[in-house]
Amino acid sequence: MSIKTEVFDVAIVGAGFAGMYMLHRLRQMGLTAIVFEAGDDVGGTWYWNRYPGARCDAESLAYSFSFSPELEQEWEWSERYAPQPEILAYARHVSERFDLRRDIHFETRVTSAHYQDDSLNWHLETDKGHSVVANFCVMATGCLSVPQLPDIPGVQDFKGNFYQASMWPHDPVSFKGQRVGIIGTGSSGIQAIPVIAEEADHLTVFQRTPNFSVPAKNEPLDQNWVDEFKKHYRAHRENHKVGNGSGFGDLNIEPREGPIEPVLRSQLTDEEATQILEDAWESGGARFMGAIGDQLMNEEANRFAMEFVHRKIHETVKDQETANLLCPTNHPIGTRRICVDTDYYETYNRKNVSLVSVKDNPIEKITEHGVMVNGEVTELDTLVLATGFDAMTGALLNIDIRGKEGLLLSDKWHAGPRSYLGIAVSDFPNLFTITGPGSPSVLSNMLVSIEQHVEWMIDCLTHMKKKDLKVIEAQPQAEDRWVSHVNDVANMTLFPKGGSWYLGANVKGKPRIFMPYAAGVGAYREVCDEVTAKDYEGFTFH
Ligand code: FAD
Ligand code: NAP
């Protein structure tokens, strides 16, 4: 049977926030677009990651779309950090409000995307047999959308209940009366552990590397505060876009004027620095990492913050041996994504929770009945994996993407991702990546970064339409310059010392390259705007 090929202006892969917003803007431009999504609903991250305790670590009023003043006024968030079901409900609301679903093919995975040298367009195929030709292909495949299973022997042998944080079932899961084990103490594990501990008979946490976590200080939102904040929403949104920060904004009702001037460690006495950290700890959230302006640049400032958190762990956790195990010492604070928790350290004071360090004695295997460490099996009814993602490049390289003359993206990126601005790749004309490697992406409030990328791409497509240009391609020299700039910026920070998924360090055989751009969302936006102003400097059109 021959497959009918459909033709569109743009094909989009992924229907998380990035794919949804791209579709909306393309429609406004009058272009035809089709979206393919592997899941059976919109929402991406918030569709897949339904584990107990999942919520955002950016404040709800900042972690939301800003493109529609009506949408931001009408949507009501219930808590300072929205829980996963509420963010998913928001994504669904957006899809309905802007009538997006009719162009999205759910439960459909794009398997290949090939550039056609003769017709100068993209040919995509899916696992459901679609064949689509589009002038442009937009990858909205997500930075954290490919679950990473640990290479522990026997994972498939476990006979009890088995869950992965990033592929959580749709139906409710009960831990009542059960012996539960969890592997993974990154952001996902740290959010899930306190909630599972509340319900399980016993919870055993298998920890290889402790992570730094700061209290979220989550709470229900006060309606008066929300009403006042929303009166200034536009100005707050503008603030999220500027400076060298990460787009998280602040909680002040009155919008600040211009970017925050960082206070450096060298300008502070020990007492002043401690007080600043104490205030940040008390007000809660990831903003702790920016409390002292050079915490992520200066080893001494970082050590000061590390020791502060170590003290907090020791003050919170009663058993000092457990507290010691929970204190990270192998990476500067913040060089692995800072975790934001509710009662994480407090959970280790519960009688039904035990911590097993598998740092020096790695998990040998998973058996039918539990997890074996040091020859001993901890018997479990339920095993939860929160072992992370093949981040940033995983979803792109899972697709057979071929550019000019059949060049495979996986070959081009064999030594690590190379991209101009994290938006485009030389030799892959008319292909855009939303929050691709080389852009602030995972170091930022992702909604801010997604909107900025989509808007830049829409401006570019509008320019091409106006000038009747068919093809845009990143120049290899511009790409080289950008890649080395991204590396230079990373090397000015402590990030490369983190050994984290930012570097690909959690995936065996993955090249070690610091993938996101660390200069902040404002600085990055300025670069992108300058590229546009200079007639798309670094790109070639024809
Ligand atoms: P995603 O939401 O990942 O969507 C990508 C979609 O593409 C997925 O639905 C996937 O199924 C689909 N897809 C991928 N490949 C294919 C294919 N070949 N064919 C078809 N479909 C495909 N960021 C923040 O800024 N703040 C937070 O608090 C925050 N919390 C997070 C919590 C968790 C648990 C995780 C995992 C990430 C979190 N992030 C957070 C990052 C989060 O990924 C982004 O904020 C944002 O949701 C990304 O949206 P996206 O549309 O770019 O990608
Ligand atoms: P992660 O940070 O990569 O953590 C994975 C965990 O699994 C690590 O503790 C890792 O230990 C452990 N692990 C992996 N293989 C193991 C093995 N063989 N034995 C023992 N332990 C093993 O993944 P994540 O927690 O899913 O978070 C990923 C990112 O998603 C976050 O950094 C964040 O950006 C985002 N996220 C955000 C939130 C939020 O707060 N809003 C929540 C969840 C996720 P090692 O460190 O030793 O490898």
XYZ file of N, CA and C and ligand atoms in Angstrom, residues 12-21 35-51 54-59 62-63 65 81-82 84 87 105 107-112 125-127 139-146 165-166 187-188 191 246-248 337 340 389 394-396 398-400 434-435 441-450 501, ligand 1:
317
model
N 6.101 20.168 13.224
C 6.603 20.370 14.593
C 6.627 19.018 15.282
N 7.718 18.737 15.965
C 7.793 17.477 16.718
C 7.720 17.810 18.201
N 6.667 17.342 18.864
C 6.496 17.568 20.307
C 5.374 18.549 20.590
N 4.527 18.185 21.566
C 3.413 19.070 21.941
C 3.454 19.406 23.431
N 4.674 19.680 23.909
C 4.815 20.313 25.218
C 4.568 21.802 25.033
N 4.986 22.609 25.988
C 4.757 24.048 25.877
C 5.410 24.627 24.614
N 6.572 24.094 24.242
C 7.280 24.634 23.071
C 6.499 24.378 21.783
N 6.096 23.133 21.582
C 5.375 22.791 20.351
C 4.030 23.495 20.277
N 3.373 23.617 21.441
C 2.047 24.261 21.448
C 2.158 25.736 21.055
N 3.140 26.414 21.645
C 3.256 27.852 21.350
C 3.687 28.071 19.898
N 1.580 18.865 13.991
C 2.386 18.523 15.172
C 2.262 17.033 15.432
N 3.386 16.404 15.738
C 3.362 15.001 16.164
C 3.806 14.916 17.612
N 3.069 14.152 18.399
C 3.380 14.014 19.821
C 3.292 12.540 20.213
N 4.350 12.069 20.883
C 4.384 10.657 21.275
C 3.346 10.334 22.350
N 3.092 11.264 23.250
C 2.112 11.029 24.309
C 0.687 11.168 23.790
N -0.300 10.806 24.654
C -1.682 10.916 24.144
C -2.354 12.214 24.584
N -1.540 13.173 25.013
C -2.095 14.476 25.368
C -0.989 15.530 25.253
N -1.389 16.786 25.398
C -0.405 17.878 25.400
C 0.290 17.923 26.769
N 1.276 18.804 26.896
C 1.871 19.053 28.221
C 3.298 18.577 28.375
N 3.745 17.634 27.512
C 5.154 17.202 27.546
C 5.575 16.732 28.932
N 6.563 17.413 29.484
C 7.082 17.105 30.824
C 5.963 16.826 31.818
N 4.919 17.638 31.771
C 3.868 17.582 32.791
C 2.836 16.521 32.485
N 2.925 15.971 31.288
C 2.118 14.807 30.920
C 2.820 13.530 31.407
N 4.140 13.487 31.246
C 4.883 12.253 31.531
C 5.250 12.111 33.010
N 5.617 13.216 33.643
C 6.179 13.151 35.006
C 5.075 13.353 36.042
N 4.357 12.259 36.337
C 3.212 12.363 37.251
C 3.534 11.785 38.618
N 4.792 11.635 38.920
C 5.179 10.979 40.184
C 4.673 11.802 41.379
N 5.429 15.771 42.289
C 5.957 16.529 41.145
C 5.324 17.918 41.101
N 6.137 18.899 41.038
C 5.654 20.282 40.893
C 6.793 21.124 40.327
N 6.488 22.334 39.893
C 7.558 23.141 39.312
C 8.391 23.776 40.428
N 9.613 24.160 40.050
C 10.477 24.814 41.033
C 10.665 26.286 40.687
N 9.931 26.741 39.687
C 9.830 28.180 39.419
C 8.422 28.564 39.879
N 8.254 29.764 40.369
C 6.936 30.126 40.884
C 5.896 30.098 39.766
N 5.373 32.842 37.375
C 6.445 33.071 36.404
C 6.543 31.900 35.428
N 6.237 30.687 35.918
C 6.327 29.506 35.065
C 4.991 29.323 34.345
N 2.805 30.883 30.456
C 2.956 31.673 29.223
C 2.689 33.147 29.495
N 4.171 27.120 44.059
C 4.735 26.249 43.021
C 3.627 25.289 42.613
N 3.206 25.358 41.376
C 2.046 24.563 40.969
C 2.385 23.078 40.951
N 2.041 19.182 39.599
C 1.968 18.653 38.218
C 0.538 18.605 37.656
N -0.402 21.985 36.403
C 0.326 22.458 35.206
C -0.198 21.721 33.966
N -1.213 15.369 16.186
C -1.412 13.910 16.103
C -0.780 13.295 17.336
N -0.034 10.215 20.252
C 0.439 8.815 20.222
C 1.160 8.515 18.909
N 1.894 9.482 18.456
C 2.591 9.345 17.175
C 4.029 9.835 17.338
N 4.958 8.956 17.122
C 6.368 9.295 17.309
C 7.021 9.531 15.948
N 7.709 10.621 15.807
C 8.457 10.874 14.571
C 9.713 10.016 14.613
N 9.886 9.222 13.590
C 11.036 8.309 13.575
C 12.177 8.857 12.708
N 11.821 9.613 11.663
C 12.893 10.155 10.820
C 12.505 11.526 10.275
N 8.791 10.963 8.766
C 7.979 9.752 8.876
C 7.730 9.445 10.339
N 6.593 8.799 10.594
C 6.247 8.485 11.981
C 6.036 6.978 12.153
N 5.951 6.586 13.427
C 5.719 5.163 13.708
C 4.282 4.757 13.389
N 11.966 21.238 15.903
C 12.091 20.228 16.952
C 11.728 20.866 18.291
N 10.595 20.440 18.820
C 10.143 20.904 20.144
C 10.085 19.670 21.033
N 11.180 18.916 20.963
C 11.199 17.567 21.531
C 11.566 17.534 23.011
N 11.930 18.703 23.571
C 12.175 18.765 25.012
C 13.602 18.434 25.399
N 14.064 19.080 26.461
C 15.430 18.857 26.965
C 15.475 17.674 27.923
N 14.337 17.376 28.528
C 14.301 16.326 29.560
C 13.122 15.413 29.257
N 13.187 14.768 28.107
C 12.045 13.961 27.678
C 12.419 12.520 27.353
N 13.705 12.169 27.549
C 14.101 10.779 27.291
C 14.584 10.160 28.609
N 9.774 7.495 37.525
C 9.216 8.829 37.799
C 8.738 9.505 36.513
N 9.499 9.332 35.444
C 9.220 10.065 34.208
C 8.283 9.320 33.266
N 16.323 15.984 41.485
C 15.106 16.769 41.769
C 13.869 15.882 41.857
N 13.762 14.881 40.963
C 12.559 14.030 40.957
C 12.483 13.225 42.245
N 11.676 15.279 45.317
C 10.259 15.668 45.432
C 9.392 14.476 45.836
N 18.135 34.023 35.389
C 17.576 32.879 34.690
C 16.083 33.002 34.430
N 15.549 34.198 34.597
C 14.170 34.413 34.191
C 13.140 33.994 35.223
N 13.576 33.822 36.476
C 12.632 33.388 37.507
C 11.877 34.558 38.126
N 21.848 20.792 39.038
C 20.632 21.566 39.250
C 20.240 21.548 40.736
N 14.706 21.716 44.840
C 13.825 22.567 45.646
C 12.786 21.629 46.266
N 17.502 11.594 32.971
C 17.198 11.696 31.533
C 18.472 11.726 30.689
N 19.194 13.871 23.796
C 18.609 12.522 23.697
C 17.452 12.439 22.721
N 16.489 13.365 22.864
C 15.280 13.274 22.033
C 15.604 13.560 20.562
N 16.578 14.437 20.325
C 16.935 14.752 18.936
C 17.643 13.560 18.295
N 17.427 10.509 19.078
C 16.560 9.332 18.942
C 15.858 9.301 17.592
N 15.830 10.449 16.943
C 15.187 10.534 15.625
C 16.290 10.435 14.567
N 16.004 9.751 13.483
C 16.973 9.648 12.390
C 16.916 10.978 11.609
N 13.947 24.230 19.406
C 13.511 25.122 20.485
C 14.223 24.686 21.769
N 14.875 25.633 22.399
C 15.726 25.405 23.586
C 16.779 24.324 23.324
N 18.144 27.552 27.960
C 17.259 26.398 28.215
C 17.199 25.986 29.677
N 17.823 24.844 29.995
C 17.643 24.213 31.312
C 18.242 25.010 32.470
N 19.006 26.067 32.157
C 19.509 26.920 33.243
C 18.524 28.044 33.530
N 17.394 28.031 32.831
C 16.479 29.172 32.941
C 15.081 28.709 33.308
N 14.229 29.684 33.573
C 12.789 29.436 33.593
C 12.442 29.084 32.146
N 12.105 27.831 31.920
C 11.991 27.349 30.535
C 10.879 28.031 29.747
N 9.865 28.494 30.436
C 8.787 29.165 29.697
C 9.295 30.464 29.073
N 10.183 31.139 29.797
C 10.779 32.372 29.266
C 11.617 32.028 28.028
N 12.387 30.960 28.129
C 13.275 30.592 27.018
C 12.498 30.055 25.822
N 11.453 29.299 26.103
C 10.633 28.761 25.002
C 9.993 29.917 24.232
N 24.248 16.072 34.458
C 23.631 15.839 33.154
C 23.759 17.049 32.241
P 8.684 18.803 26.792
O 7.707 19.257 27.767
O 9.684 17.800 27.211
O 7.868 18.251 25.546
C 8.495 17.590 24.498
C 7.499 16.635 23.908
O 8.057 16.094 22.714
C 7.196 15.439 24.806
O 5.827 15.389 25.101
C 7.626 14.221 24.004
O 6.732 13.143 24.147
C 7.620 14.766 22.587
N 8.561 14.073 21.716
C 9.896 13.926 21.876
N 10.403 13.238 20.828
C 9.372 12.947 20.014
C 9.264 12.283 18.776
N 10.319 11.749 18.164
N 8.040 12.191 18.202
C 6.948 12.741 18.797
N 6.993 13.372 19.969
C 8.199 13.483 20.565
N 11.586 23.813 33.907
C 11.413 24.971 34.548
O 11.730 26.019 34.001
N 10.873 25.016 35.790
C 10.488 23.890 36.425
O 10.010 23.954 37.545
C 10.686 22.644 35.781
N 10.329 21.498 36.377
C 10.542 20.312 35.736
C 10.152 19.138 36.363
C 10.394 17.933 35.775
C 9.948 16.669 36.445
C 11.084 17.873 34.542
C 11.393 16.546 33.899
C 11.444 19.034 33.895
C 11.154 20.263 34.479
N 11.468 21.463 33.859
C 11.253 22.649 34.500
C 11.938 21.459 32.475
C 10.729 21.236 31.515
O 11.099 20.192 30.699
C 10.391 22.531 30.787
O 10.037 23.511 31.722
C 9.261 22.468 29.764
O 8.133 21.810 30.238
C 9.753 21.894 28.476
O 8.771 22.027 27.486
P 9.076 21.537 26.007
O 7.830 21.659 25.256
O 10.289 22.193 25.494
O 9.498 20.006 26.179
